[in-house]
Short mmCIF file of C-alpha atoms in Angstrom, two decimals:
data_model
loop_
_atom_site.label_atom_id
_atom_site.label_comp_id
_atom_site.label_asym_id
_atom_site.label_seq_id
_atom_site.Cartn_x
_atom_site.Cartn_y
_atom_site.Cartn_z
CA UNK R 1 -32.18 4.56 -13.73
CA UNK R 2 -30.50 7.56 -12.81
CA UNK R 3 -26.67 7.81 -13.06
CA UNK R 4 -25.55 8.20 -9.68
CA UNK R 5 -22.38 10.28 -8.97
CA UNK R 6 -20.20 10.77 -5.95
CA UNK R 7 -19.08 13.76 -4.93
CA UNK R 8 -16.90 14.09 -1.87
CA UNK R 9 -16.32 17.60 -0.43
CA UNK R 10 -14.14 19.28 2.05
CA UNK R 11 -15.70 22.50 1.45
CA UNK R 12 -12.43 24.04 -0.38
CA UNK R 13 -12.44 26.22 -3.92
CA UNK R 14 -11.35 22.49 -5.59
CA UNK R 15 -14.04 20.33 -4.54
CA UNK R 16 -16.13 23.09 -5.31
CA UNK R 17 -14.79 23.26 -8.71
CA UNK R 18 -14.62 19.34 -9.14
CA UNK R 19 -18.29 19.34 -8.45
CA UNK R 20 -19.07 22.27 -11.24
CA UNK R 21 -16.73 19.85 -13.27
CA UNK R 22 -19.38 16.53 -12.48
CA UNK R 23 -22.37 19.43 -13.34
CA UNK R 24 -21.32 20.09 -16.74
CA UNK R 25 -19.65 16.73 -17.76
CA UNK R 26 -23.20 15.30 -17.15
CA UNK R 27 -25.40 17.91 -18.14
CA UNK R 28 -27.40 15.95 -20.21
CA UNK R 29 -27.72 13.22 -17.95
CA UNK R 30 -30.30 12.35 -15.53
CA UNK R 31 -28.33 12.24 -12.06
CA UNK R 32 -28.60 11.70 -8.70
CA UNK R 33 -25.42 13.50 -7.27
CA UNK R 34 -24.40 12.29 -3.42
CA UNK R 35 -22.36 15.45 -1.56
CA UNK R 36 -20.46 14.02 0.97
CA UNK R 37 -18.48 15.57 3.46
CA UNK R 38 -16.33 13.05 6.20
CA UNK R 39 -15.42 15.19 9.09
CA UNK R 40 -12.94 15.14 11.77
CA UNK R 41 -12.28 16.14 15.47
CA UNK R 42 -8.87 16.76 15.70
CA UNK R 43 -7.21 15.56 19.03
CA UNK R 44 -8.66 12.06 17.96
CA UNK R 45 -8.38 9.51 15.06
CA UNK R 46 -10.44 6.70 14.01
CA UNK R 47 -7.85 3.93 15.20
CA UNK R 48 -7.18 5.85 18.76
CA UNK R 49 -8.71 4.23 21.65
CA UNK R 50 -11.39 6.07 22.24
CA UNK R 51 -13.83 7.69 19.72
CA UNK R 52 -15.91 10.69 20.61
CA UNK R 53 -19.83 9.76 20.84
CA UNK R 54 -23.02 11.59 19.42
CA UNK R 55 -23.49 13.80 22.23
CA UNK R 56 -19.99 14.88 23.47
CA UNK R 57 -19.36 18.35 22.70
CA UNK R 58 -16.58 17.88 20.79
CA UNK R 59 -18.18 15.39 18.63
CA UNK R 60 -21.84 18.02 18.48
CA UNK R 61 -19.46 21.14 17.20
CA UNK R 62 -17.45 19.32 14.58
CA UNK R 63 -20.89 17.93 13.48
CA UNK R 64 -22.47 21.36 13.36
CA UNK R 65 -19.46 22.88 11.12
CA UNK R 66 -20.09 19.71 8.68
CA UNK R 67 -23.62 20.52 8.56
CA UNK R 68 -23.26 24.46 8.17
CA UNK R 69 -20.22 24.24 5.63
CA UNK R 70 -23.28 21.70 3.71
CA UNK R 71 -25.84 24.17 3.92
CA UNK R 72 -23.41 27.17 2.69
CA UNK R 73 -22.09 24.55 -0.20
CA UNK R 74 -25.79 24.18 -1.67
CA UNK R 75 -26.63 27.45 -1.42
CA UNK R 76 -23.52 28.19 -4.03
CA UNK R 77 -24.87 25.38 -6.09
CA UNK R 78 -28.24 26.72 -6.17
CA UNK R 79 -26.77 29.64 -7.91
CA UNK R 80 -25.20 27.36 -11.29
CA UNK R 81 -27.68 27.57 -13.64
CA UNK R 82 -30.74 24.52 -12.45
CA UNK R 83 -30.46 21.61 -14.24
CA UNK R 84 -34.08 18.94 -13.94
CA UNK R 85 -32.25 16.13 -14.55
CA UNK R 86 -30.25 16.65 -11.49
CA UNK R 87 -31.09 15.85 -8.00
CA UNK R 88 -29.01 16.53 -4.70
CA UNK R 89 -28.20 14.63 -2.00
CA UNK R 90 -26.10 15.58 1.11
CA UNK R 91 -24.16 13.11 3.51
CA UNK R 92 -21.99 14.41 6.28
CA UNK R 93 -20.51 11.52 8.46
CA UNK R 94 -17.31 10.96 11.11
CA UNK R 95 -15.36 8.84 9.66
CA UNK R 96 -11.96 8.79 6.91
CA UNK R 97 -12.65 9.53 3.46
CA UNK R 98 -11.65 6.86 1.84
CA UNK R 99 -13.90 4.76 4.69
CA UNK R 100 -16.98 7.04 4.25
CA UNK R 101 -16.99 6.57 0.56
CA UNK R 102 -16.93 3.03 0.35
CA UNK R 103 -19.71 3.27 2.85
CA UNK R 104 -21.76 5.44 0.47
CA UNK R 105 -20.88 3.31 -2.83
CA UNK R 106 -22.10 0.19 -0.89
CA UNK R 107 -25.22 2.08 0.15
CA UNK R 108 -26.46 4.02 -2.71
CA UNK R 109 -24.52 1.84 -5.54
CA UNK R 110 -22.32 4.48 -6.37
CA UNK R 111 -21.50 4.61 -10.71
CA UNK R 112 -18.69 7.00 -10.44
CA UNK R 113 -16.71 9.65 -8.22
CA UNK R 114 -15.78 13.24 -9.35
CA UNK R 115 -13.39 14.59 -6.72
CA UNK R 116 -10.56 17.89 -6.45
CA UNK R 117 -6.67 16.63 -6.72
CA UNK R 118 -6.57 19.50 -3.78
CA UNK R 119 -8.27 20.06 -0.40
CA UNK R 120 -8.04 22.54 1.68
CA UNK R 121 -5.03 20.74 3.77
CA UNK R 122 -2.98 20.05 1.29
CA UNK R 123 0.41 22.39 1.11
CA UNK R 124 1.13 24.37 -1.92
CA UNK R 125 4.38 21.86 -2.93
CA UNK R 126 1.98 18.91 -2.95
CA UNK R 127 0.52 19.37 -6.49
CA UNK R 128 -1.54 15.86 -6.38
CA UNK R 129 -3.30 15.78 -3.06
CA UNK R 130 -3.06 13.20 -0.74
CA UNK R 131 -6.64 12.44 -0.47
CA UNK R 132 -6.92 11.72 -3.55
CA UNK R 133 -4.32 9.95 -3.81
CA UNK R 134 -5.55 7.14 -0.86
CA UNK R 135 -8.56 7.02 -2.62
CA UNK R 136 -7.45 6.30 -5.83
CA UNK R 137 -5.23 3.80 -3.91
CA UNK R 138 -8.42 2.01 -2.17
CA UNK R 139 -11.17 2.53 -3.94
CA UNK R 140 -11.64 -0.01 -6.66
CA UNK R 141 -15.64 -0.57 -6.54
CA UNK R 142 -15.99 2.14 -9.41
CA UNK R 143 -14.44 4.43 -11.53
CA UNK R 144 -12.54 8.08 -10.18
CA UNK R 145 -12.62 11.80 -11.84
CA UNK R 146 -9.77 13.72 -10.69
CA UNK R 147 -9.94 17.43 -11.47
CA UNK R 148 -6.85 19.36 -11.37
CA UNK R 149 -7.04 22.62 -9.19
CA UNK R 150 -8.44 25.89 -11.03
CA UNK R 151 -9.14 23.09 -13.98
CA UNK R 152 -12.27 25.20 -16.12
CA UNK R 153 -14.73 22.97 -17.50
CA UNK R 154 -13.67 22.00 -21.10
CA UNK R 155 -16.09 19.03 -23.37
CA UNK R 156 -13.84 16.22 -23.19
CA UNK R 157 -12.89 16.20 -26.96
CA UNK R 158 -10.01 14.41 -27.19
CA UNK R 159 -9.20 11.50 -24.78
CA UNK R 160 -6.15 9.84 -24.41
CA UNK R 161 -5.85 6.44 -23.11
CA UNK R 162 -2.78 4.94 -22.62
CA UNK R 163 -1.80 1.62 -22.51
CA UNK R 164 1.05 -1.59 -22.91
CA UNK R 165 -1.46 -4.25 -24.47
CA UNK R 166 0.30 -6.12 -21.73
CA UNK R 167 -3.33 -7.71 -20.41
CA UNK R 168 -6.92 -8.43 -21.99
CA UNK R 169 -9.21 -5.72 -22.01
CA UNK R 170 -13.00 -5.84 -20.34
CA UNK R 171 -16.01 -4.50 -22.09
CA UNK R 172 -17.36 -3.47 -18.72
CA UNK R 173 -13.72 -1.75 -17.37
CA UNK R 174 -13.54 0.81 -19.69
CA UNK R 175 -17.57 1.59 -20.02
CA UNK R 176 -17.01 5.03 -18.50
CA UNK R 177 -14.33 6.03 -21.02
CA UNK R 178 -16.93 4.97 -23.61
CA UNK R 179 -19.94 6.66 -21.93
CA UNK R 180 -18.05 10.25 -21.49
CA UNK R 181 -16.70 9.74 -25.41
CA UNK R 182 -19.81 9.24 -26.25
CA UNK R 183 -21.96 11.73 -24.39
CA UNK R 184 -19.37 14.64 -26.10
CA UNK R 185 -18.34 13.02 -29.42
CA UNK R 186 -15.16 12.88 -27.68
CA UNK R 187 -12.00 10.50 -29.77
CA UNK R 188 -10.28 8.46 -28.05
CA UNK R 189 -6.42 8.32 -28.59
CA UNK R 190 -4.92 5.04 -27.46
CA UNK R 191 -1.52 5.29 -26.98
CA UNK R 192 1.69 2.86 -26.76
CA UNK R 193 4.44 4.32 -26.14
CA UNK R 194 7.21 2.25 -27.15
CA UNK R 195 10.62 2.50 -25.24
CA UNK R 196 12.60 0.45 -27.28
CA UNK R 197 11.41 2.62 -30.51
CA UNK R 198 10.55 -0.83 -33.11
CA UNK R 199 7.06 -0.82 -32.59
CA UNK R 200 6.43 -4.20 -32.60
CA UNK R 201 3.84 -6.06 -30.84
CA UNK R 202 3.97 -10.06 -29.32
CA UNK R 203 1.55 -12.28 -30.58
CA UNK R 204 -0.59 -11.68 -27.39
CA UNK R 205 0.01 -8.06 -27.24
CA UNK R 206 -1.61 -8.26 -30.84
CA UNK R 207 -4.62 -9.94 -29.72
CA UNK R 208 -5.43 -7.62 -27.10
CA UNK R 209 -4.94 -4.84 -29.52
CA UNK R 210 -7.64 -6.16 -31.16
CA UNK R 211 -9.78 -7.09 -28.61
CA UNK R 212 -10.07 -3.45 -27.51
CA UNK R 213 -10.43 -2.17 -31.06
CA UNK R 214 -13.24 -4.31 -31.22
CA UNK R 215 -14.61 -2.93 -27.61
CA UNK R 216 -13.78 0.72 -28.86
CA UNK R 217 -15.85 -0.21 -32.24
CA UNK R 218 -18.88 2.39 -32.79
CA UNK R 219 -16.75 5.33 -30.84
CA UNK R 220 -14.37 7.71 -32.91
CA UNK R 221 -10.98 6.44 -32.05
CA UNK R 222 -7.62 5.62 -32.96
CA UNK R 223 -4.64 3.87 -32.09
CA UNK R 224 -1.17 5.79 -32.07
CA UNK R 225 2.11 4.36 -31.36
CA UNK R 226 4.86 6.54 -29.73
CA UNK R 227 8.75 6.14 -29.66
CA UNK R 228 9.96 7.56 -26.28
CA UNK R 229 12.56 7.41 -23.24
CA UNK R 230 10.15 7.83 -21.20
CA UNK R 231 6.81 6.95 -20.89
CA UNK R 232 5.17 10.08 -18.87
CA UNK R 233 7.22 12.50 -21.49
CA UNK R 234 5.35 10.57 -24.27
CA UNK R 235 1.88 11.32 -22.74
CA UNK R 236 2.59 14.69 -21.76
CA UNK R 237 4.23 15.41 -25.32
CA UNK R 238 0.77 13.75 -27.01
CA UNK R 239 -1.65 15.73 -24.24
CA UNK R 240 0.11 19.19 -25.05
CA UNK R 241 0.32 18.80 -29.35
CA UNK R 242 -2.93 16.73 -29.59
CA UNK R 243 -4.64 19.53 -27.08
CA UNK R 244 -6.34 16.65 -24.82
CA UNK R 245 -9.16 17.40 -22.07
CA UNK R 246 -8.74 13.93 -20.66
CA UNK R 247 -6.41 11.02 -19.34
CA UNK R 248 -8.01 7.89 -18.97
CA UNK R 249 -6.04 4.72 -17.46
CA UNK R 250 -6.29 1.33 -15.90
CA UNK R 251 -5.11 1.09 -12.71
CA UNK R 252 -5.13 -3.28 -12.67
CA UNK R 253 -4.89 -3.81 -9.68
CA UNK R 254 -3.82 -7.72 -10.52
CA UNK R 255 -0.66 -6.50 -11.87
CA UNK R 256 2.53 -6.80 -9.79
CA UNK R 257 3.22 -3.09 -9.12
CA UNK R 258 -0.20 -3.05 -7.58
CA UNK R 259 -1.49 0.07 -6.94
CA UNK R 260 -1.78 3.51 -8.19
CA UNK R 261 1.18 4.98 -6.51
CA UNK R 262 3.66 2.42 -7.71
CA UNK R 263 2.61 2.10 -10.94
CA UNK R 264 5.36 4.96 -12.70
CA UNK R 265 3.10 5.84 -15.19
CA UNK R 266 0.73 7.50 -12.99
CA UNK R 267 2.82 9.13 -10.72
CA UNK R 268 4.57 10.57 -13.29
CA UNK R 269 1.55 12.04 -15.39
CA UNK R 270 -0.56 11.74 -12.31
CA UNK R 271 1.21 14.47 -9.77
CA UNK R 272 1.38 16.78 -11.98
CA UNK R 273 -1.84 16.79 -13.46
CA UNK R 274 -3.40 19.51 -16.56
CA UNK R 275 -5.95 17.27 -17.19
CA UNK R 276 -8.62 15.72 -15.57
CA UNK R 277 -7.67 12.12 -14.62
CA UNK R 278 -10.19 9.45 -15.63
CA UNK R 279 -9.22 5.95 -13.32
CA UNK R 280 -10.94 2.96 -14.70
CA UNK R 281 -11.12 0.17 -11.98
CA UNK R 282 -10.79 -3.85 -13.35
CA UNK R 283 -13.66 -4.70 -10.55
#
């Protein structure tokens, strides 16, 4: 079965180059790519009183932009070099983003999403878009790409992963780390970064050390261990000397801190982003 990948649009120069981003990454994959583009009408939003109905002008035009600002996007894709393994899709829809795509992954049992850290709303001082953001925040059916703005296509070579050892690990949570390392003979650094610089490990931390060495076992990998004050220093500091293409994390949404957002780790290395972003979901 093909792979089938996500990828939502708002018609800017960073969904455009997240999408070129999904292209290459899965070159050599057969895929069924879903371009999706949730438009608005401004004046209205989806929890006012009244929503505009198919028909109503206002509705008709913002539909008609969605549909022309499709047609204009796959003409531009037609001219990346034509790949057989890859077939297009096109959804325009009222609705949120974050709604619209768990509309689409229920629908077409979405595998993974590729999407821009940018759209065209965001202001310059916001480096991590908002978008993304929300939907990294409420999406947890499958796993999120995140591609920086004006990020060029690299083969993921070196991946890093970080992690506490805090909880068990799940075969099927980190698959998509596995897959990408696989498809591009990619290593995969795990990282603990250690604040209080001794390096050791409880008991339990121990056995879920191994437990994902044994996951990880048939992909080129290794396990590093960092002494730093802070955490997102240590993973920028290893991304910049180890010249990484990827950051892959957990976002557990079981833990206390909950969510994306809260969890420092991410905002740190996550708003301010060189990298593409790899989430994993524990679904």
């Amino acid at each position: 079965m093909n792979k089938r990948v996500l990828l939502p649009t708002d018609y800017s120069k960073n969904a455009l180059n997240a999408i070129r981003y999904a292209l290459e990454l899965y070159s050599n994959v057969r895929c069924d790519f879903y371009i999706l583009n949730a438009f608005h009408i401004s004046g209205y939003t989806l929890d006012s009183m009244r929503v505009p109905e198919i028909g109503e002008p206002y509705y008709e035009a913002a539909k008609e932009e969605s549909e022309e600002g499709m047609e204009r996007l796959m003409q531009i894709i037609k001219l990346h070099p034509q790949n057989d393994k890859h077939q297009f899709h096109t959804i325009t829809t009222f609705n949120s983003l974050s709604e619209a795509i768990k509309i689409v992954i229920d629908k077409k049992d979405i595998d993974i999403i590729v999407m821009g850290t940018k759209g065209i709303t965001e202001s310059k001082a916001r480096i991590f878009g908002t978008n993304t953001v929300n939907v990294m925040e409420q999406i947890q059916e499958c796993p999120i790409i995140a591609v920086p703005n004006d990020y060029m296509f690299q083969i993921p070579r070196e991946v890093v992963f970080p992690t506490d050892y805090k909880t068990p690990f799940k075969r099927k949570e980190i698959g998509d780390l596995i897959e990408i390392a696989k498809l591009h003979d990619a290593k995969i650094n795990v990282v603990h970064i250690d604040k209080d610089k001794d390096g050791k490990l409880s008991r339990k931390e121990e056995m879920n050390k191994e437990l994902l060495q044994e996951i990880l076992q048939g992909t080129d990998y290794e396990m590093h261990f960092l002494p730093a004050d802070k955490i997102s220093d240590g993973i920028n500091k290893f991304i910049e000397e180890n010249n990484c293409d990827m950051v892959a994390f957990l976002n557990r949404k079981h833990l206390f801190f909950g969510s994306v957002l809260s969890n420092p780790l991410v905002k740190k290395i996550g708003f301010d982003p060189q990298v593409p972003i790899l989430e994993l979901n524990d679904n």
